[in-house]
Amino acid sequence: VDRGAVLAFEIGRVVGSLQAAGLDHADLKHSNLLITAEDRVALLDLDSLIPPRRPTWKRRVRALGQLEAFASDLYPELPRSDRARVLCGYFGREPSLRVRRRELVGEVRRWVQRRLERWRGRDRELHIYYPLAPRAPLAPTLIDLRALARSDAREDGARCG
């Protein structure tokens, strides 16, 4: 099983579990996800759960959109199928939303397009952490999904050749 796909599903499962419990993480982004050695996903920056906020439709769109926007910017080589697995994990924890799946996916896509346009308009010289900004090399993390995607692509190419 592809590790990136498993992690994508797990991220969706964790976000879905949080929202199914009636909570909304106000600062959901890649740097607030911790991947353990066992490929489990933990949420960081739990201060953003205080005060508790109910996961309204708009907040669900924002949460999923934020993850997709960062994935599009930071990990553009991740296959769309892995990104779709985030939704599979999410809907596994929020089955009542499956009937509105198309609507949710459409709104998330529009949210992501607006966010990426806004990020592109920023002055990237002012802050090194802005998405879409030219960056210095990233510090090592527990898992670097970009390296994982590149190594998987090399292995796939070796098998086809």
mmCIF file of C-alpha atoms in Angstrom, residues 46-140:
data_model
loop_
_atom_site.group_PDB
_atom_site.id
_atom_site.type_symbol
_atom_site.label_atom_id
_atom_site.label_comp_id
_atom_site.label_asym_id
_atom_site.label_seq_id
_atom_site.Cartn_x
_atom_site.Cartn_y
_atom_site.Cartn_z
ATOM 1 C CA LEU A 46 -4.783 22.752 19.888
ATOM 2 C CA ASP A 47 -5.070 26.294 21.268
ATOM 3 C CA SER A 48 -7.161 26.938 18.168
ATOM 4 C CA LEU A 49 -9.874 24.725 19.631
ATOM 5 C CA ILE A 50 -10.450 27.339 22.355
ATOM 6 C CA PRO A 51 -13.005 28.759 22.464
ATOM 7 C CA PRO A 52 -14.814 25.752 21.007
ATOM 8 C CA ARG A 53 -16.290 26.461 17.584
ATOM 9 C CA ARG A 54 -18.942 24.296 15.955
ATOM 10 C CA PRO A 55 -17.999 22.991 12.500
ATOM 11 C CA THR A 56 -20.483 24.889 10.342
ATOM 12 C CA TRP A 57 -20.678 24.208 6.604
ATOM 13 C CA LYS A 58 -18.467 27.232 5.919
ATOM 14 C CA ARG A 59 -15.867 26.026 8.435
ATOM 15 C CA ARG A 60 -15.864 22.540 6.887
ATOM 16 C CA VAL A 61 -15.201 24.069 3.473
ATOM 17 C CA ARG A 62 -12.421 26.228 4.933
ATOM 18 C CA ALA A 63 -10.770 23.311 6.773
ATOM 19 C CA LEU A 64 -10.688 21.028 3.741
ATOM 20 C CA GLY A 65 -9.820 23.935 1.457
ATOM 21 C CA GLN A 66 -6.927 25.030 3.631
ATOM 22 C CA LEU A 67 -5.407 21.547 3.509
ATOM 23 C CA GLU A 68 -5.853 21.350 -0.276
ATOM 24 C CA ALA A 69 -4.457 24.856 -0.846
ATOM 25 C CA PHE A 70 -1.299 24.064 1.116
ATOM 26 C CA ALA A 71 -1.003 20.695 -0.642
ATOM 27 C CA SER A 72 -1.342 22.391 -4.042
ATOM 28 C CA ASP A 73 1.344 24.907 -3.159
ATOM 29 C CA LEU A 74 3.842 22.853 -1.186
ATOM 30 C CA TYR A 75 3.383 19.387 -2.707
ATOM 31 C CA PRO A 76 2.207 19.914 -6.297
ATOM 32 C CA GLU A 77 3.545 16.522 -7.361
ATOM 33 C CA LEU A 78 1.168 14.650 -5.046
ATOM 34 C CA PRO A 79 -1.284 12.733 -7.202
ATOM 35 C CA ARG A 80 -4.884 13.916 -7.216
ATOM 36 C CA SER A 81 -5.847 10.408 -6.127
ATOM 37 C CA ASP A 82 -3.938 10.897 -2.850
ATOM 38 C CA ARG A 83 -5.671 14.228 -2.316
ATOM 39 C CA ALA A 84 -9.029 12.541 -2.941
ATOM 40 C CA ARG A 85 -8.200 10.043 -0.196
ATOM 41 C CA VAL A 86 -8.323 12.905 2.304
ATOM 42 C CA LEU A 87 -12.017 13.230 1.458
ATOM 43 C CA CYS A 88 -12.540 9.469 1.706
ATOM 44 C CA GLY A 89 -11.147 9.510 5.238
ATOM 45 C CA TYR A 90 -13.176 12.607 6.071
ATOM 46 C CA PHE A 91 -16.471 11.167 4.844
ATOM 47 C CA GLY A 92 -15.725 7.944 6.714
ATOM 48 C CA ARG A 93 -16.028 9.971 9.929
ATOM 49 C CA GLU A 94 -18.777 12.271 8.678
ATOM 50 C CA PRO A 95 -21.061 9.887 6.738
ATOM 51 C CA SER A 96 -24.060 12.232 6.983
ATOM 52 C CA LEU A 97 -22.242 14.603 4.599
ATOM 53 C CA ARG A 98 -21.866 12.015 1.821
ATOM 54 C CA VAL A 99 -25.193 13.055 0.270
ATOM 55 C CA ARG A 100 -23.732 16.565 -0.163
ATOM 56 C CA ARG A 101 -20.336 15.331 -1.380
ATOM 57 C CA ARG A 102 -20.490 17.026 -4.806
ATOM 58 C CA GLU A 103 -21.580 20.289 -3.245
ATOM 59 C CA LEU A 104 -18.798 20.161 -0.647
ATOM 60 C CA VAL A 105 -16.124 19.274 -3.209
ATOM 61 C CA GLY A 106 -17.280 22.088 -5.512
ATOM 62 C CA GLU A 107 -17.226 24.660 -2.722
ATOM 63 C CA VAL A 108 -13.797 23.460 -1.545
ATOM 64 C CA ARG A 109 -12.427 23.823 -5.096
ATOM 65 C CA ARG A 110 -13.761 27.373 -5.368
ATOM 66 C CA TRP A 111 -12.379 28.210 -1.902
ATOM 67 C CA VAL A 112 -8.937 26.852 -2.920
ATOM 68 C CA GLN A 113 -8.907 28.879 -6.160
ATOM 69 C CA ARG A 114 -9.713 32.074 -4.251
ATOM 70 C CA ARG A 115 -7.084 31.319 -1.600
ATOM 71 C CA LEU A 116 -4.347 30.574 -4.137
ATOM 72 C CA GLU A 117 -5.156 33.797 -5.999
ATOM 73 C CA ARG A 118 -4.904 35.756 -2.743
ATOM 74 C CA TRP A 119 -1.586 34.105 -1.890
ATOM 75 C CA ARG A 120 -0.214 34.932 -5.327
ATOM 76 C CA GLY A 121 -0.944 38.613 -4.686
ATOM 77 C CA ARG A 122 1.177 38.796 -1.525
ATOM 78 C CA ASP A 123 4.544 40.446 -1.303
ATOM 79 C CA ARG A 124 6.620 37.339 -0.747
ATOM 80 C CA GLU A 125 9.720 39.302 0.195
ATOM 81 C CA LEU A 126 8.154 40.261 3.517
ATOM 82 C CA HIS A 127 7.715 36.793 5.000
ATOM 83 C CA ILE A 128 9.482 33.510 4.211
ATOM 84 C CA TYR A 129 6.539 31.353 5.257
ATOM 85 C CA TYR A 130 3.926 32.664 2.843
ATOM 86 C CA PRO A 131 2.607 29.959 0.605
ATOM 87 C CA LEU A 132 3.717 30.259 -3.013
ATOM 88 C CA ALA A 133 6.776 32.216 -1.909
ATOM 89 C CA PRO A 134 10.287 31.316 -3.010
ATOM 90 C CA ARG A 135 11.703 29.456 -0.035
ATOM 91 C CA ALA A 136 15.005 28.557 1.498
ATOM 92 C CA PRO A 137 15.411 24.785 1.901
ATOM 93 C CA LEU A 138 12.976 23.434 4.475
ATOM 94 C CA ALA A 139 14.215 22.031 7.755
ATOM 95 C CA PRO A 140 13.958 18.237 8.001
#
